[in-house]
Coordinates of C-alpha atoms in Angstrom, one line a residue:
Chain A
M918 CA 93.3 29.8 51.3
Q919 CA 94.3 33.5 51.0
N920 CA 97.9 34.0 51.6
D921 CA 97.5 37.1 53.6
C922 CA 95.4 38.1 56.5
E923 CA 94.3 41.4 54.9
K924 CA 90.8 42.0 55.9
K925 CA 88.6 42.1 52.9
S926 CA 85.2 41.1 51.7
K927 CA 85.1 37.8 49.8
V928 CA 81.5 38.1 48.9
M929 CA 80.7 37.2 45.4
D930 CA 77.8 35.6 43.4
L931 CA 77.5 31.9 42.9
Y932 CA 78.4 32.0 39.2
T933 CA 81.6 33.9 39.9
A934 CA 82.7 31.7 42.8
V935 CA 82.3 28.5 40.9
K936 CA 83.8 29.9 37.7
K937 CA 86.8 31.3 39.5
F938 CA 87.7 28.3 41.7
I939 CA 86.4 25.0 40.3
H940 CA 88.0 23.7 37.1
N941 CA 87.8 20.6 34.9
G942 CA 89.7 17.8 36.4
D943 CA 89.8 19.2 40.0
T944 CA 89.4 17.0 43.1
I945 CA 86.6 18.5 45.0
Y946 CA 84.8 17.8 48.3
L947 CA 81.3 19.1 48.8
A948 CA 80.9 18.7 52.5
G949 CA 77.9 18.0 54.8
F950 CA 76.8 14.8 56.5
T951 CA 73.0 14.7 55.5
H952 CA 72.9 18.3 56.8
L953 CA 73.9 21.5 54.9
I954 CA 74.7 19.7 51.7
P955 CA 75.7 22.4 49.1
F956 CA 73.2 21.6 46.4
G957 CA 73.3 25.2 45.2
V958 CA 77.0 24.9 44.3
A959 CA 76.5 21.5 42.7
H960 CA 73.8 22.8 40.4
E961 CA 76.0 25.7 39.4
I962 CA 78.9 23.2 38.6
I963 CA 76.4 21.3 36.4
R964 CA 75.2 24.5 34.7
Q965 CA 78.8 25.5 33.9
G966 CA 79.5 22.1 32.4
I967 CA 82.6 21.4 34.5
K968 CA 83.9 17.9 33.8
D969 CA 86.3 15.2 34.8
L970 CA 85.9 16.0 38.5
I971 CA 87.1 13.6 41.2
L972 CA 84.1 13.9 43.6
C973 CA 84.9 13.2 47.2
R974 CA 82.2 12.8 49.9
A975 CA 81.5 10.3 52.7
T976 CA 78.0 9.9 51.3
P977 CA 77.7 10.8 47.6
D978 CA 73.9 11.4 48.3
L979 CA 71.6 12.9 45.7
I980 CA 74.1 15.8 45.2
Y981 CA 76.7 13.5 43.5
D982 CA 74.1 11.3 41.9
Q983 CA 72.9 14.4 40.0
M984 CA 76.4 15.4 39.1
I985 CA 77.2 11.9 37.9
F986 CA 74.1 11.9 35.7
A987 CA 75.1 15.4 34.4
G988 CA 78.5 14.1 33.3
C989 CA 80.6 16.0 35.8
A990 CA 82.3 13.0 37.5
R991 CA 85.5 11.1 36.5
K992 CA 85.8 9.2 39.8
I993 CA 84.1 9.0 43.2
I994 CA 85.9 8.7 46.5
F995 CA 83.3 7.7 49.2
S996 CA 82.4 5.6 52.1
W997 CA 78.6 5.0 51.8
S998 CA 76.5 5.3 48.7
G999 CA 72.8 5.5 49.2
N1000 CA 69.8 7.7 49.3
P1001 CA 69.7 8.1 53.1
G1002 CA 66.5 6.8 54.6
V1003 CA 65.1 5.9 51.2
G1004 CA 67.2 3.2 49.5
M1005 CA 69.9 2.9 46.8
L1006 CA 71.6 5.7 44.9
Q1007 CA 70.4 4.7 41.5
G1008 CA 72.6 6.6 39.1
F1009 CA 75.8 5.8 41.0
R1010 CA 74.8 2.2 41.4
K1011 CA 74.0 1.6 37.8
R1012 CA 77.2 3.1 36.5
V1013 CA 79.3 1.1 39.0
E1014 CA 77.5 -2.1 38.1
E1015 CA 78.1 -1.3 34.4
G1016 CA 81.8 -0.6 35.1
K1017 CA 81.4 3.0 33.9
L1018 CA 82.4 4.9 37.0
E1019 CA 85.7 4.6 38.8
I1020 CA 85.4 4.4 42.6
E1021 CA 87.8 4.5 45.6
E1022 CA 86.1 3.2 48.7
Y1023 CA 86.6 3.6 52.4
T1024 CA 84.7 3.2 55.6
H1025 CA 83.3 6.4 57.2
F1026 CA 86.1 6.4 59.8
G1027 CA 88.7 5.7 57.1
L1028 CA 87.6 8.6 54.9
A1029 CA 87.2 10.9 58.0
T1030 CA 90.7 10.0 58.9
R1031 CA 92.0 10.9 55.5
L1032 CA 90.5 14.3 55.8
L1033 CA 91.8 14.8 59.3
A1034 CA 95.4 14.0 58.1
G1035 CA 94.9 16.5 55.3
A1036 CA 93.6 19.1 57.7
H1037 CA 96.5 18.6 60.1
G1038 CA 99.2 18.8 57.4
M1039 CA 100.1 15.2 57.9
S1040 CA 100.7 12.8 55.0
F1041 CA 98.8 9.9 56.6
Y1042 CA 97.1 8.9 59.8
P1043 CA 96.5 5.6 61.6
L1044 CA 93.3 4.1 62.8
K1045 CA 92.4 0.7 64.3
S1046 CA 89.5 0.1 61.9
I1047 CA 89.0 -1.6 58.5
R1048 CA 91.1 -4.6 59.7
G1049 CA 89.2 -7.8 59.2
S1050 CA 87.1 -6.4 56.4
D1051 CA 87.7 -7.1 52.7
L1052 CA 88.2 -3.4 51.7
P1053 CA 92.0 -3.4 51.7
L1054 CA 91.9 -6.2 49.0
Y1055 CA 90.4 -3.6 46.6
N1056 CA 91.8 -0.3 47.8
H1057 CA 95.5 -0.3 47.9
Y1058 CA 95.7 3.1 49.5
I1059 CA 94.6 1.3 52.7
K1060 CA 97.8 0.0 54.2
T1061 CA 99.2 -1.2 57.6
I1062 CA 102.2 -0.2 59.7
N1063 CA 103.5 -1.2 63.0
C1064 CA 103.3 1.2 65.9
P1065 CA 106.9 2.2 66.7
Y1066 CA 106.0 2.2 70.4
T1067 CA 103.9 -1.0 71.0
G1068 CA 104.6 -2.9 67.8
E1069 CA 100.9 -3.3 67.2
E1070 CA 99.8 -3.4 63.6
V1071 CA 97.5 -0.5 62.7
T1072 CA 95.7 0.6 59.5
V1073 CA 96.9 3.8 57.8
V1074 CA 95.2 5.9 55.2
P1075 CA 96.8 8.8 53.2
A1076 CA 95.9 12.5 53.6
L1077 CA 93.1 13.8 51.5
N1078 CA 93.7 17.4 50.3
P1079 CA 91.0 18.4 47.8
D1080 CA 91.8 21.2 45.3
V1081 CA 88.5 22.8 46.3
G1082 CA 86.3 22.3 49.4
V1083 CA 82.7 23.6 49.4
I1084 CA 80.7 24.2 52.6
H1085 CA 77.2 25.4 53.2
A1086 CA 76.5 26.9 56.6
Q1087 CA 73.9 28.9 58.5
R1088 CA 75.8 32.2 58.6
A1089 CA 79.2 33.9 58.0
D1090 CA 80.5 37.4 57.8
Q1091 CA 81.9 39.0 54.7
E1092 CA 85.4 37.6 55.3
G1093 CA 84.0 34.0 55.7
N1094 CA 84.2 33.5 59.5
V1095 CA 81.6 30.7 59.6
H1096 CA 79.0 29.9 62.3
L1097 CA 77.7 26.4 61.8
W1098 CA 75.5 24.4 64.2
G1099 CA 73.6 21.2 64.3
I1100 CA 75.3 18.2 62.8
M1101 CA 78.9 19.3 62.1
G1102 CA 79.9 16.5 59.9
E1103 CA 83.3 16.8 58.2
Q1104 CA 83.0 20.5 57.4
Q1105 CA 85.9 21.7 59.6
E1106 CA 88.3 19.0 58.3
V1107 CA 87.3 19.8 54.7
A1108 CA 88.0 23.5 55.3
F1109 CA 91.4 22.9 56.7
A1110 CA 92.3 20.2 54.2
S1111 CA 91.3 22.0 51.0
K1112 CA 93.6 24.2 48.9
K1113 CA 90.7 26.5 48.0
L1114 CA 87.4 27.0 50.0
I1115 CA 84.0 28.2 48.8
V1116 CA 81.5 28.9 51.6
T1117 CA 77.8 29.5 50.9
V1118 CA 75.5 30.6 53.7
E1119 CA 71.9 31.1 54.5
E1120 CA 72.7 34.6 55.5
I1121 CA 75.7 36.9 55.6
V1122 CA 75.9 38.7 59.0
D1123 CA 77.9 41.5 60.5
E1124 CA 81.3 40.6 62.0
S1125 CA 79.9 41.6 65.4
V1126 CA 77.4 38.7 65.3
I1127 CA 80.3 36.3 64.8
R1128 CA 82.3 37.9 67.6
S1129 CA 79.3 37.7 69.9
D1130 CA 79.7 33.9 69.9
P1131 CA 83.2 32.8 69.0
N1132 CA 82.8 29.2 70.2
R1133 CA 80.4 28.7 67.3
T1134 CA 82.9 29.7 64.7
L1135 CA 83.9 26.4 63.0
I1136 CA 86.0 28.0 60.2
P1137 CA 88.1 31.1 60.4
G1138 CA 87.7 33.6 57.6
F1139 CA 91.3 33.4 56.5
L1140 CA 90.8 29.9 55.2
V1141 CA 88.0 31.1 52.9
D1142 CA 88.3 32.2 49.3
A1143 CA 84.7 33.0 48.4
V1144 CA 81.5 33.8 50.4
V1145 CA 78.2 33.5 48.7
E1146 CA 74.9 34.4 50.3
L1147 CA 72.6 31.5 49.2
P1148 CA 69.4 31.1 51.1
W1149 CA 68.0 27.6 50.8
G1150 CA 71.4 26.6 49.3
A1151 CA 71.2 23.2 50.9
H1152 CA 67.7 22.2 49.7
P1153 CA 66.6 19.4 49.3
S1154 CA 68.8 18.6 52.3
Y1155 CA 68.3 20.8 55.4
A1156 CA 69.8 23.6 57.5
Q1157 CA 69.3 23.2 61.2
G1158 CA 66.9 25.8 62.5
Y1159 CA 66.2 27.2 59.0
Y1160 CA 64.4 24.4 57.1
D1161 CA 63.8 20.7 57.2
R1162 CA 64.9 18.0 54.7
D1163 CA 62.6 17.8 51.8
N1164 CA 62.0 14.1 52.2
A1165 CA 59.3 14.1 49.6
F1166 CA 62.0 15.0 47.0
Y1167 CA 64.5 12.4 48.4
I1168 CA 61.7 9.8 47.8
K1169 CA 60.8 11.3 44.4
W1170 CA 64.5 11.1 43.3
D1171 CA 64.4 7.4 43.9
E1172 CA 61.8 7.2 41.1
I1173 CA 63.3 9.9 38.8
S1174 CA 66.8 8.4 39.0
R1175 CA 65.7 5.0 37.8
D1176 CA 65.1 6.5 34.3
E1177 CA 67.7 8.5 32.4
E1178 CA 65.0 10.3 30.4
Q1179 CA 63.2 11.5 33.6
V1180 CA 66.6 12.6 35.0
R1181 CA 67.3 14.6 31.8
Q1182 CA 63.9 16.3 32.1
W1183 CA 64.5 17.0 35.8
L1184 CA 67.9 18.5 35.2
G1185 CA 66.5 20.5 32.3
E1186 CA 63.8 21.9 34.5
W1187 CA 65.4 22.4 37.9
V1188 CA 69.1 23.0 37.0
F1189 CA 69.5 24.2 33.4
G1190 CA 66.0 25.8 33.4
V1191 CA 66.9 28.2 36.2
A1192 CA 69.6 30.8 35.9
N1193 CA 70.5 30.8 39.6
R1194 CA 69.5 29.7 43.1
Q1195 CA 67.0 32.6 43.5
E1196 CA 65.0 31.3 40.5
Y1197 CA 65.2 27.8 41.9
I1198 CA 63.6 29.0 45.2
Q1199 CA 61.0 30.9 43.3
K1200 CA 60.2 27.8 41.3
L1201 CA 60.1 25.8 44.6
G1202 CA 57.3 28.1 45.6
A1203 CA 55.8 29.4 48.9
E1204 CA 53.9 26.3 49.7
N1205 CA 56.9 24.0 49.7
I1206 CA 58.9 26.5 51.6
L1207 CA 56.3 26.9 54.3
R1208 CA 56.0 23.1 54.6
L1209 CA 59.7 22.8 55.5
L1210 CA 59.9 25.6 58.1
P1211 CA 60.5 24.3 61.7
R1212 CA 59.2 25.9 64.8
N1213 CA 61.8 27.8 66.8
S1214 CA 63.9 26.3 69.6
F1215 CA 66.5 28.8 70.8
S1216 CA 69.5 27.9 72.9
N1217 CA 70.0 29.7 76.2
P1218 CA 72.5 32.6 75.7
V1219 CA 75.9 32.2 77.4
N1220 CA 77.7 35.0 79.1
F1221 CA 81.2 35.6 77.8
G1222 CA 81.8 38.5 80.2
I1223 CA 83.5 41.8 79.4
Y1224 CA 87.1 42.0 80.7
L1225 CA 88.6 45.5 80.9
Chain B
M758 CA 46.3 -9.1 69.0
S759 CA 47.9 -9.4 65.6
Y760 CA 51.4 -8.0 65.0
T761 CA 54.0 -7.8 62.2
S762 CA 57.4 -9.6 62.1
A763 CA 59.0 -6.1 62.3
E764 CA 57.2 -5.4 65.5
T765 CA 58.4 -8.8 66.9
M766 CA 62.0 -8.0 66.0
I767 CA 61.8 -4.6 67.5
A768 CA 60.3 -5.8 70.8
V769 CA 62.8 -8.6 71.1
A770 CA 65.7 -6.2 70.3
A771 CA 64.4 -3.7 72.8
R772 CA 64.2 -6.3 75.6
S773 CA 67.7 -7.4 75.0
L774 CA 69.3 -4.0 75.7
P775 CA 71.1 -3.4 79.0
N776 CA 70.2 -0.3 81.0
H777 CA 72.7 2.4 81.8
A778 CA 74.4 1.7 78.5
R779 CA 75.6 3.7 75.5
I780 CA 73.8 2.5 72.4
F781 CA 75.0 3.2 68.9
V782 CA 71.8 3.5 66.9
G783 CA 70.9 3.3 63.2
I784 CA 67.8 4.4 61.3
G785 CA 64.8 2.1 61.0
L786 CA 64.4 -0.9 63.2
P787 CA 67.4 -0.2 65.5
N788 CA 66.1 3.3 66.2
L789 CA 62.7 2.0 67.0
A790 CA 64.1 -0.8 69.3
A791 CA 66.4 1.7 71.2
N792 CA 63.6 4.2 71.6
L793 CA 61.1 1.6 72.7
A794 CA 63.5 0.3 75.3
R795 CA 64.2 3.9 76.4
K796 CA 60.5 4.5 77.0
L797 CA 59.7 1.1 78.7
Y798 CA 62.8 -0.6 80.0
T799 CA 66.1 1.3 79.9
P800 CA 65.3 5.0 80.6
D801 CA 68.9 5.7 81.4
N802 CA 70.4 4.6 78.1
I803 CA 72.2 7.2 76.0
L804 CA 71.4 6.9 72.4
I805 CA 74.3 7.8 70.0
Y806 CA 73.8 8.3 66.3
E807 CA 76.5 8.0 63.6
A808 CA 75.9 11.6 62.4
G809 CA 77.5 12.7 65.7
V810 CA 74.6 13.1 68.1
I811 CA 74.9 12.0 71.7
G812 CA 71.9 11.6 74.0
A813 CA 69.3 12.1 71.3
E814 CA 65.6 12.2 72.4
P815 CA 63.9 12.7 69.0
L816 CA 60.3 14.0 69.1
R817 CA 59.5 12.4 65.7
L818 CA 60.6 9.4 63.8
P819 CA 64.0 10.2 62.3
I820 CA 63.8 9.7 58.6
S821 CA 67.6 9.8 58.0
I822 CA 70.7 9.1 60.0
G823 CA 71.3 12.8 60.2
D824 CA 67.7 14.0 60.9
P825 CA 67.5 17.4 62.5
C826 CA 65.1 16.0 65.1
L827 CA 68.0 14.1 66.6
V828 CA 69.9 17.3 67.3
T829 CA 67.3 19.5 69.0
G830 CA 67.3 18.7 72.7
S831 CA 70.3 16.3 72.6
L832 CA 73.1 16.2 75.1
A833 CA 76.0 16.9 72.6
V834 CA 76.9 17.1 69.0
C835 CA 80.4 16.2 67.7
S836 CA 82.1 16.0 64.3
F837 CA 82.1 13.1 61.9
H838 CA 85.6 12.1 62.9
N839 CA 85.0 12.4 66.6
I840 CA 82.0 10.0 66.6
F841 CA 84.3 7.3 65.3
A842 CA 87.5 8.2 67.1
N843 CA 86.3 9.4 70.5
Y844 CA 83.3 7.3 70.9
L845 CA 83.7 4.0 68.9
Q846 CA 87.5 3.6 68.7
R847 CA 87.9 4.8 72.3
G848 CA 85.7 1.9 73.3
L849 CA 82.8 3.9 74.8
I850 CA 80.0 2.1 72.9
D851 CA 78.3 -0.8 74.8
V852 CA 75.9 -2.0 72.1
G853 CA 75.9 -1.3 68.3
F854 CA 73.2 -2.3 65.9
L855 CA 73.9 -3.7 62.4
G856 CA 71.8 -4.9 59.5
G857 CA 72.9 -6.1 56.1
A858 CA 72.3 -7.9 52.8
Q859 CA 74.2 -11.0 53.8
I860 CA 75.4 -12.6 57.1
D861 CA 77.4 -15.8 57.5
R862 CA 77.8 -18.3 60.3
Y863 CA 80.5 -16.2 62.0
G864 CA 78.4 -13.1 61.9
N865 CA 80.4 -11.4 59.1
I866 CA 78.2 -8.9 57.3
N867 CA 78.1 -7.8 53.7
T868 CA 76.6 -4.4 52.9
T869 CA 79.0 -3.7 49.9
V870 CA 78.3 -5.9 46.9
V871 CA 76.4 -8.9 45.6
G872 CA 78.7 -10.8 43.3
D873 CA 82.3 -9.8 42.5
Y874 CA 83.5 -6.4 43.8
R875 CA 85.0 -5.5 40.5
N876 CA 82.1 -6.9 38.5
P877 CA 79.1 -6.5 40.7
K878 CA 75.7 -8.0 40.2
V879 CA 74.3 -5.5 42.7
R880 CA 76.2 -2.7 44.1
L881 CA 75.1 -1.9 47.7
G882 CA 75.8 1.0 49.9
G883 CA 79.2 0.0 51.4
S884 CA 80.4 0.3 54.9
G885 CA 79.4 3.7 56.1
G886 CA 80.1 3.3 59.8
G887 CA 79.2 -0.4 59.8
C888 CA 82.7 -1.7 59.8
E889 CA 83.6 0.6 62.8
I890 CA 80.6 -0.5 64.8
A891 CA 81.4 -4.1 64.1
I892 CA 85.0 -3.7 65.2
F893 CA 84.7 -1.4 68.2
A894 CA 81.3 -1.9 69.9
K895 CA 81.4 -4.2 73.0
K896 CA 78.3 -6.1 71.7
I897 CA 76.7 -6.3 68.3
I898 CA 73.0 -6.9 67.7
T899 CA 72.1 -7.6 64.1
I900 CA 68.6 -7.4 62.8
I901 CA 68.2 -9.0 59.4
P902 CA 65.5 -10.9 57.4
H903 CA 65.9 -14.7 57.6
D904 CA 66.1 -16.4 54.2
L905 CA 68.7 -18.1 52.0
R906 CA 69.5 -14.8 50.3
H907 CA 70.4 -13.1 53.6
F908 CA 72.0 -16.2 55.2
P909 CA 74.4 -17.6 52.6
A910 CA 77.2 -20.1 53.4
K911 CA 79.7 -17.4 52.5
V912 CA 79.2 -13.7 52.2
D913 CA 80.3 -12.2 48.9
F914 CA 82.3 -9.5 50.7
I915 CA 83.1 -8.9 54.4
T916 CA 82.1 -5.3 55.0
S917 CA 81.7 -5.5 58.8
P918 CA 83.8 -8.3 60.4
G919 CA 82.1 -10.6 62.9
F920 CA 84.2 -13.4 64.2
V921 CA 85.8 -13.6 60.7
G922 CA 86.8 -17.3 60.6
G923 CA 85.9 -18.0 64.2
R924 CA 86.3 -16.5 67.7
Q925 CA 90.0 -17.2 67.8
N926 CA 90.4 -15.5 64.4
R927 CA 88.8 -12.3 65.7
T928 CA 91.0 -12.4 68.8
A929 CA 94.2 -12.9 66.6
L930 CA 93.2 -9.9 64.5
K931 CA 93.0 -7.9 67.8
L932 CA 89.6 -6.4 67.0
P933 CA 88.9 -4.4 70.1
G934 CA 85.1 -4.9 70.5
G935 CA 83.3 -8.0 71.6
G936 CA 81.9 -9.0 68.3
P937 CA 78.5 -10.4 67.4
E938 CA 76.2 -11.1 70.4
K939 CA 72.8 -11.7 68.9
V940 CA 71.1 -12.0 65.5
I941 CA 67.4 -11.2 65.6
T942 CA 65.4 -12.3 62.5
N943 CA 61.8 -12.6 61.5
L944 CA 62.0 -16.3 62.5
G945 CA 63.9 -16.3 65.7
V946 CA 67.0 -15.3 67.7
L947 CA 70.5 -16.7 67.1
E948 CA 73.6 -16.3 69.4
F949 CA 77.2 -17.4 69.0
D950 CA 78.9 -20.5 70.5
A951 CA 82.4 -20.9 72.0
D952 CA 83.8 -21.1 68.5
G953 CA 82.0 -18.0 67.4
E954 CA 79.5 -19.8 65.2
M955 CA 75.9 -18.9 65.1
I956 CA 73.5 -21.1 67.1
L957 CA 69.7 -20.9 67.1
T958 CA 68.4 -20.3 70.6
H959 CA 64.9 -19.0 70.1
V960 CA 62.1 -19.2 67.6
H961 CA 59.2 -16.7 67.4
P962 CA 55.7 -18.1 68.1
G963 CA 54.5 -20.4 65.3
V964 CA 58.0 -20.8 63.8
T965 CA 59.6 -24.3 63.7
V966 CA 63.3 -25.1 64.0
E967 CA 63.0 -26.9 60.7
K968 CA 61.8 -23.7 59.0
V969 CA 64.8 -21.8 60.4
R970 CA 67.2 -24.4 59.1
E971 CA 65.5 -24.4 55.7
N972 CA 66.1 -20.7 55.4
T973 CA 69.8 -20.8 56.4
G974 CA 72.5 -21.4 53.8
W975 CA 74.6 -23.8 56.0
D976 CA 74.0 -26.6 58.4
L977 CA 72.8 -24.4 61.3
N978 CA 73.7 -25.3 64.9
V979 CA 70.7 -25.5 67.1
A980 CA 70.7 -25.2 70.9
S981 CA 69.7 -28.3 72.9
E982 CA 66.7 -26.5 74.2
V983 CA 65.2 -23.9 71.7
K984 CA 62.9 -21.5 73.5
E985 CA 60.0 -19.5 72.2
T986 CA 60.2 -15.7 72.2
D987 CA 57.4 -13.8 74.0
P988 CA 55.3 -12.0 71.4
P989 CA 55.1 -8.2 71.6
T990 CA 53.1 -7.0 74.6
P991 CA 50.1 -4.7 74.1
E992 CA 52.1 -1.9 75.8
E993 CA 55.1 -2.4 73.4
L994 CA 52.8 -2.4 70.5
R995 CA 51.1 0.8 71.8
V996 CA 54.3 2.7 72.1
M997 CA 55.6 1.5 68.7
R998 CA 52.3 2.3 66.9
E999 CA 51.2 5.4 68.7
E1000 CA 54.4 7.1 69.8
L1001 CA 57.3 6.0 67.7
D1002 CA 56.1 5.2 64.2
P1003 CA 52.5 6.4 63.9
D1004 CA 52.6 6.2 60.1
G1005 CA 53.9 2.6 60.2
V1006 CA 56.9 3.4 58.1
Y1007 CA 59.1 0.7 59.6
L1008 CA 56.6 -1.4 61.4
G1009 CA 55.5 -3.2 58.3
R1010 CA 52.0 -1.7 58.7
R1011 CA 51.9 -0.2 55.2
K1012 CA 53.0 -1.5 51.9
S1013 CA 56.3 0.4 51.5
K1014 CA 58.0 3.2 53.2
T1015 CA 57.8 5.2 50.0
A1016 CA 54.0 4.7 49.6

């Protein structure tokens, strides 16, 4: 977060944003629950060879599988590891089965609660879940306390405050006031919990567009350190209203990720073989892009009124 | 008319849903069962998805738990934390669906690991929201294949607690939801007795009690009168095949969902 509220553009290119804010050994959270997953940033992290990262995400998804294969990860903090709708997350799974990847595991609610505590400036938060499951036997950060009012035993989890949070959204202005719609996931909690925040967007819009619909602003610009315009920055995941999930790729990854050599080739072609996201999109090609475009469905405008 | 075991499980699950209820739905068979019920039996149900979508009315088959088709035209969208805190922990969910790699006699479910947690034979997905659904929903319906691998005497890991060591054990742990209600398999339907132990109540047409017992990893309790489930009706099959899953992704009507 910027320390001052001075109005200024934080717009920069992807290379600069990653170079400036993400370093070896950082704890990072690339947000987005199946929606708006910041693949563009992940690929730039891989290209820059950043290592020893503690990667936090409720669902590691293909994005962390690719980073694990590329050697970026020291540890994964997560709550469900799979290729959503397809099957297992092969790279993650293989390394965990071989004892080569450290994990710290929660339930979805447990991890979401860690983020909320971090976002709220609390050191821990309680929840009534996890009790009765075997998770606390293997994750000693999950503890219990007695409610000081009722005496009831509740589960507690510690705050999660990533060094860097990364969010992809539909649009933001140059200062980083973010409009995000569709599945909201944990993006707002990540924004408030993280020490630094990178925002990539489908489009940078004028401040007046943000001000025309303030209820849609999930993240205020003063939390944001970098704004990068990155169309299709969430592909092969999706951006509500912009493009659909490229499910064919999610299925293809299941096959690629079973074979280290195929992964090396894929990374060579689609990550190291392109200089930036623009080249990735060009490589993706018009046919693929057209295939993923949805038809329009606009909301009814609301009237905020003008009060003089 | 011929039908697959997936179609039977979906039809049986759909018929077991109450109307005017809030249903927490997962991708695959639960989604098909909840939407089949919404079209034929329980039009007033509100379908709630883990990604934070309330009142979804998807126009296509959702291919992931966060599919954009769930959002467009839904009643509300909330954050990841809110879906667990405001909806599940608050006690607003009437029925939750679960699946898994293993289930034991008390309805405890493992979706985490086969073998030892620290030295896994197969590392599975983990809880996701499964543990929360198991703890907070008023009723749990589990849909799971029926064989010795899925029905061991003891699960390798309790991801989502059922009755834990029995109904009193769950009560002592003060888990707010009602716990397991029904287990629907490709062989039949199982419910839970006064002690919280699974009991076979129904077999599907053509399945014997003996076959169910042979495919269960413990000495299975059997109801004094085991009924036969009604097979999927032509109307149920039509809705499933023509409206909900025309490509047969989950209906077992093509070789694999990645084909």
